[in-house]
PDB file of C-alpha atoms in Angstrom:
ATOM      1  CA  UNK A   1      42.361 139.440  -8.152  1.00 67.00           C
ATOM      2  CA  UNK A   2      39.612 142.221  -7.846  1.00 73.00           C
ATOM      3  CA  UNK A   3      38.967 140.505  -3.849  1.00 78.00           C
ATOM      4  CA  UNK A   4      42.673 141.404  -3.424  1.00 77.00           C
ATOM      5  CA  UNK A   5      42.429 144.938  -4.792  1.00 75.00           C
ATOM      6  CA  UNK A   6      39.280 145.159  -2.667  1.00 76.00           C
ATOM      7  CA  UNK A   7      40.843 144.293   0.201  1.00 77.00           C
ATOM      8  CA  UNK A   8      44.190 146.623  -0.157  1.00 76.00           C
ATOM      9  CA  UNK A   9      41.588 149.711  -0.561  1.00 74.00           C
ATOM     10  CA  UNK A  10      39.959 148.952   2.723  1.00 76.00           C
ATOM     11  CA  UNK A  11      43.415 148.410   4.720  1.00 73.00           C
ATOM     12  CA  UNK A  12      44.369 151.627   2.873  1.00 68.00           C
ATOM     13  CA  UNK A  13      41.255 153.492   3.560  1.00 65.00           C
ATOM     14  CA  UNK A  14      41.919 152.919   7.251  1.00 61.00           C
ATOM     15  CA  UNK A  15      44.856 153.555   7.337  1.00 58.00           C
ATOM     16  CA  UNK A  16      44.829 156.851   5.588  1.00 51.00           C
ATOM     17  CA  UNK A  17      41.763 158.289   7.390  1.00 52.00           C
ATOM     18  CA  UNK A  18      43.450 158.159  10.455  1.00 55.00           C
ATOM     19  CA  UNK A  19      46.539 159.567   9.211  1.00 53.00           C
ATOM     20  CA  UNK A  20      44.847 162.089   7.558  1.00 50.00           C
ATOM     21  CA  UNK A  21      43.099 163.090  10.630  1.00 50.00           C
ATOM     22  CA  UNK A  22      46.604 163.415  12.110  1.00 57.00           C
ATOM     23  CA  UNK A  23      48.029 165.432   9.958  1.00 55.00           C
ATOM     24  CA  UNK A  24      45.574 167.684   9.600  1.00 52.00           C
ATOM     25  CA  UNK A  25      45.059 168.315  13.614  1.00 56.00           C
ATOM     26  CA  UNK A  26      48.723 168.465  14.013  1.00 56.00           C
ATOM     27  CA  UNK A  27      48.661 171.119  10.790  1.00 49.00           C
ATOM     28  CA  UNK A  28      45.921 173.513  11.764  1.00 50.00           C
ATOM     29  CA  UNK A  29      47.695 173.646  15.781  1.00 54.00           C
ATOM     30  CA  UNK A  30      51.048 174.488  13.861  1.00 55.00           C
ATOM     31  CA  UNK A  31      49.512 177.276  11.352  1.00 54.00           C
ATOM     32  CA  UNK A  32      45.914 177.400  10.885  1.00 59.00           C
ATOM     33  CA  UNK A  33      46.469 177.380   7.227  1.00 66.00           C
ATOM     34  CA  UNK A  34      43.741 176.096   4.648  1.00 67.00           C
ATOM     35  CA  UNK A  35      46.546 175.645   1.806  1.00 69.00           C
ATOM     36  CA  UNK A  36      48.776 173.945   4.547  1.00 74.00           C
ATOM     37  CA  UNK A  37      45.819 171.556   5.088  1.00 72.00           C
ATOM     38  CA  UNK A  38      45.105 171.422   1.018  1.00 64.00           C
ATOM     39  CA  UNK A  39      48.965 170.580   0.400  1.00 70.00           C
ATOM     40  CA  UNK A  40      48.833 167.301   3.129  1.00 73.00           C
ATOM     41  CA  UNK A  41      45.902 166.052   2.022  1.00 68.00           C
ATOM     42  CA  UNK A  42      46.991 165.738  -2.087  1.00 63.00           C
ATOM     43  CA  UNK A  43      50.220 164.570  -0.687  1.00 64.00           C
ATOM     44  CA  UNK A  44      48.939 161.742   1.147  1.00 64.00           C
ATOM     45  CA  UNK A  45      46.566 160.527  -1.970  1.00 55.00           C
ATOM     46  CA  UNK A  46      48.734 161.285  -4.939  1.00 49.00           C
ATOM     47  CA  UNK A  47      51.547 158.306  -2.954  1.00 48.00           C
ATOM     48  CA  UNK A  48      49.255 155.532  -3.000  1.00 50.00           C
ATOM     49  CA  UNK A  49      47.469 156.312  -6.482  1.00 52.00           C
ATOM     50  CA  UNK A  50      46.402 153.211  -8.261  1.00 58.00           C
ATOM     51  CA  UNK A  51      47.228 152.340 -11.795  1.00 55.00           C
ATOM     52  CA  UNK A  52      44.553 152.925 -14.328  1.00 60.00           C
ATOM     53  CA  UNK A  53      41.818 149.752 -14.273  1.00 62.00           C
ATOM     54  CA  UNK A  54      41.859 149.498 -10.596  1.00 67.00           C
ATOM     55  CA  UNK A  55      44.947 147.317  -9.259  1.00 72.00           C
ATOM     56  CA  UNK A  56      47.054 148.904  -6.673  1.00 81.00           C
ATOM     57  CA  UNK A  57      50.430 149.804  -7.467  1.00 83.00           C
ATOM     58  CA  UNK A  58      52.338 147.721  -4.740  1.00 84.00           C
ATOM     59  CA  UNK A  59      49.750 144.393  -5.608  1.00 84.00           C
ATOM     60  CA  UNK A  60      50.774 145.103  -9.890  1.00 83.00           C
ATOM     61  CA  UNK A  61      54.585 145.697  -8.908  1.00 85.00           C
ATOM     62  CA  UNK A  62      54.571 141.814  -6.761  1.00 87.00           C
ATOM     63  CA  UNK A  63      52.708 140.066  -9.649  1.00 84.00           C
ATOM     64  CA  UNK A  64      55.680 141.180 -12.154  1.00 86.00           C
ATOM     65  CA  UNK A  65      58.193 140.096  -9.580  1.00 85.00           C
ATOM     66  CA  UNK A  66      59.347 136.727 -10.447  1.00 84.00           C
ATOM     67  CA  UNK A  67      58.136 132.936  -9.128  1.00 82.00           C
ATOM     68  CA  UNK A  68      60.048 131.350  -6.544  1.00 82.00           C
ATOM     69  CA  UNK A  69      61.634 128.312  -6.657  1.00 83.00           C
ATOM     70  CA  UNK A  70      58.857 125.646  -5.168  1.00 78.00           C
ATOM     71  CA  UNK A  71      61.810 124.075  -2.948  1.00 83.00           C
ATOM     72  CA  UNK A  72      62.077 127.392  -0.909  1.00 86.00           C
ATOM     73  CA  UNK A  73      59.938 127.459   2.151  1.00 86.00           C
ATOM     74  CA  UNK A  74      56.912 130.195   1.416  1.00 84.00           C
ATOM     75  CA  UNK A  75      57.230 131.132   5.201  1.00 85.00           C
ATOM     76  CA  UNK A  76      60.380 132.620   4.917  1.00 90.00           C
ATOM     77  CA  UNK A  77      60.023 133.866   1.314  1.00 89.00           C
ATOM     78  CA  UNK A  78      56.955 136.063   2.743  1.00 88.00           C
ATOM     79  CA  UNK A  79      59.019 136.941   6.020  1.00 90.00           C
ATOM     80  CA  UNK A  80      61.618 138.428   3.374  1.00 91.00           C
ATOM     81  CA  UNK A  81      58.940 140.514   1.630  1.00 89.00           C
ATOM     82  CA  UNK A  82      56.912 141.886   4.547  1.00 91.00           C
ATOM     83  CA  UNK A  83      58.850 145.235   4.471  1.00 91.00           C
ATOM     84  CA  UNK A  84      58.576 145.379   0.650  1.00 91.00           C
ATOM     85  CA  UNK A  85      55.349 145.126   0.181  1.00 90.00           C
ATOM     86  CA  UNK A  86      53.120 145.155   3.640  1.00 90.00           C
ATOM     87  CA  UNK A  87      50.161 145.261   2.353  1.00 89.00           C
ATOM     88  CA  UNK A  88      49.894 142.267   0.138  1.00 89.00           C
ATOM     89  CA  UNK A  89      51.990 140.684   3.043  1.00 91.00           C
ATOM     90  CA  UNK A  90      49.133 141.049   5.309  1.00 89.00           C
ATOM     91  CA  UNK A  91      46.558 139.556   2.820  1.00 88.00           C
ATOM     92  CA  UNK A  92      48.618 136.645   2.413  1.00 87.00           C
ATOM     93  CA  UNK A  93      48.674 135.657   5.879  1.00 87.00           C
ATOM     94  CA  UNK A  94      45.202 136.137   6.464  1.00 84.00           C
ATOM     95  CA  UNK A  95      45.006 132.804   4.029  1.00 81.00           C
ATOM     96  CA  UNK A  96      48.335 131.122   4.193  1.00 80.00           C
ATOM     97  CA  UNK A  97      47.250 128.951   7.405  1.00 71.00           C
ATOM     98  CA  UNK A  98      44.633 127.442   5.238  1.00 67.00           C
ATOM     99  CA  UNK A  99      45.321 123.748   4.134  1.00 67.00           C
ATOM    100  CA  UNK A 100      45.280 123.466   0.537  1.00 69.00           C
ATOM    101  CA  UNK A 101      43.909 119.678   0.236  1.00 75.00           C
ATOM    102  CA  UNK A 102      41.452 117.377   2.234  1.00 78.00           C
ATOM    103  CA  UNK A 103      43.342 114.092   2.036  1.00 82.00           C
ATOM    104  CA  UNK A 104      44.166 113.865   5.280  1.00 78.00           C
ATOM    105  CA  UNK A 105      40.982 114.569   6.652  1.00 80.00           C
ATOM    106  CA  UNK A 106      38.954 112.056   3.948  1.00 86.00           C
ATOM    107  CA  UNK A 107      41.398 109.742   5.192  1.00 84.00           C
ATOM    108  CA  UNK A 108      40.567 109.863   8.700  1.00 84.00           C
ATOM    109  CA  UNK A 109      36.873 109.295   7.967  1.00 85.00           C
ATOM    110  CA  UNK A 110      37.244 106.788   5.692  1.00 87.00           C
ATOM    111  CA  UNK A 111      39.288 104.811   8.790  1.00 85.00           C
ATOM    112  CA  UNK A 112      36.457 105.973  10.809  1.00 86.00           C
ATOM    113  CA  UNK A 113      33.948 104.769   8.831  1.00 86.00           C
ATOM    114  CA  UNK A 114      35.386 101.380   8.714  1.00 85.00           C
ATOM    115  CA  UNK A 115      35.655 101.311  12.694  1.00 84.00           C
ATOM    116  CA  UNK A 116      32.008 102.696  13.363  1.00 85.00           C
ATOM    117  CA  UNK A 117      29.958 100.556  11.783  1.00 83.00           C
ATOM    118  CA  UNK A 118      26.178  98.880  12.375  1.00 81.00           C
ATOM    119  CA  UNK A 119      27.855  95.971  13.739  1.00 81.00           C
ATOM    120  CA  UNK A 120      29.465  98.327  15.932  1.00 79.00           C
ATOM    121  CA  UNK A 121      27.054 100.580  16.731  1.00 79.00           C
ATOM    122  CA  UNK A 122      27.590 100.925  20.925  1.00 86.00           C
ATOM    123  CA  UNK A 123      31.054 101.579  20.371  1.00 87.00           C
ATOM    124  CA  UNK A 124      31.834 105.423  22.273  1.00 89.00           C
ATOM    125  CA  UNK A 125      33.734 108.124  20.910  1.00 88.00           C
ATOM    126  CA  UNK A 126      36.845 107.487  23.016  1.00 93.00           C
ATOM    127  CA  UNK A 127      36.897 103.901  22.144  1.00 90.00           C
ATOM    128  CA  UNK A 128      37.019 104.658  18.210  1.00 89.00           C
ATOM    129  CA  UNK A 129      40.078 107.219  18.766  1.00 90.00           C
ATOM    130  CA  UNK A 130      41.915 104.980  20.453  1.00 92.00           C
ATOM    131  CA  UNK A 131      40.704 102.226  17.870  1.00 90.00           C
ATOM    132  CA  UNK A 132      41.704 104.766  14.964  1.00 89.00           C
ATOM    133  CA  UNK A 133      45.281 105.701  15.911  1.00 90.00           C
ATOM    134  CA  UNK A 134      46.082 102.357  17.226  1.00 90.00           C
ATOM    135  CA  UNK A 135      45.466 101.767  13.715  1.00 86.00           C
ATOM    136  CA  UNK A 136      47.782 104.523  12.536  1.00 86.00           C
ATOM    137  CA  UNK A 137      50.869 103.239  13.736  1.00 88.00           C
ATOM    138  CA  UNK A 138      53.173 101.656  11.444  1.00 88.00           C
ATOM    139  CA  UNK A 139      53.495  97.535  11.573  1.00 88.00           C
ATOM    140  CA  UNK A 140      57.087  97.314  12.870  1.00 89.00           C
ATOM    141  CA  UNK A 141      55.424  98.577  16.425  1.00 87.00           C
ATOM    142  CA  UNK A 142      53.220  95.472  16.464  1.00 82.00           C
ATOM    143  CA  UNK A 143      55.498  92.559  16.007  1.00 78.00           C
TER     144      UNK A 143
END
């Protein structure tokens, strides 16, 4: 949770600083008004003020939004919510690619391992992939 909040300050930090610098370029060419300046500047910080212990408002208001349905495809759930809340949006797809279990992979090895053995020690690298998926295929291919 606080690596979440500690990521939506630094996209927000960004972002503001450069909007900030905007604004205020683009206010002192139009009036070359301190107050003007002043005004802009509480503006932009009082709309993106965090709740009191720390958590951004937009990351508090999608925690008390409710859980979806595990049959729904999280793709398209987080496709919906993108314009609701960007910012947690872009957090969640700097993780989503990432494969939540290793069976596949222990799996592999573990046919691997059987393949490459002492016995077998000369055998190449292209020799065992062909050796491994040929051993991936289902039975009914090999009658």
């Amino acid at each position: 949770m606080s690596k979440i909040c500690q990521l939506m300050k630094e996209n927000q930090r960004g972002s503001q600083s450069t909007a900030v610098v905007d604004n205020i370029s683009n206010t002192i060419e139009k009036t070359k008004d301190l107050w003007n300046v002043h005004d802009e500047l509480i503006a932009s910080s009082s709309t993106n003020c965090d709740e009191p212990g720390g958590v951004p408002v937009e990351l508090r208001q999608f925690l008390n939004v409710n859980v979806v349905n595990r049959s729904e495809d999280p793709l398209k759930v987080w496709y919906k919510l993108k314009d609701i809340y960007p910012k947690v949006y872009e957090i969640a797809m700097k993780y989503f690619v990432i494969v939540g279990t290793s069976v596949p992979s222990e799996r592999l090895f573990s046919a691997a391992g059987d393949i490459i053995s002492a016995k077998r020690s000369r055998i190449t690298g292209k020799r065992a992939s062909e050796i491994i998926f040929l051993g991936s295929l289902p039975k009914k291919y090999w009658t």
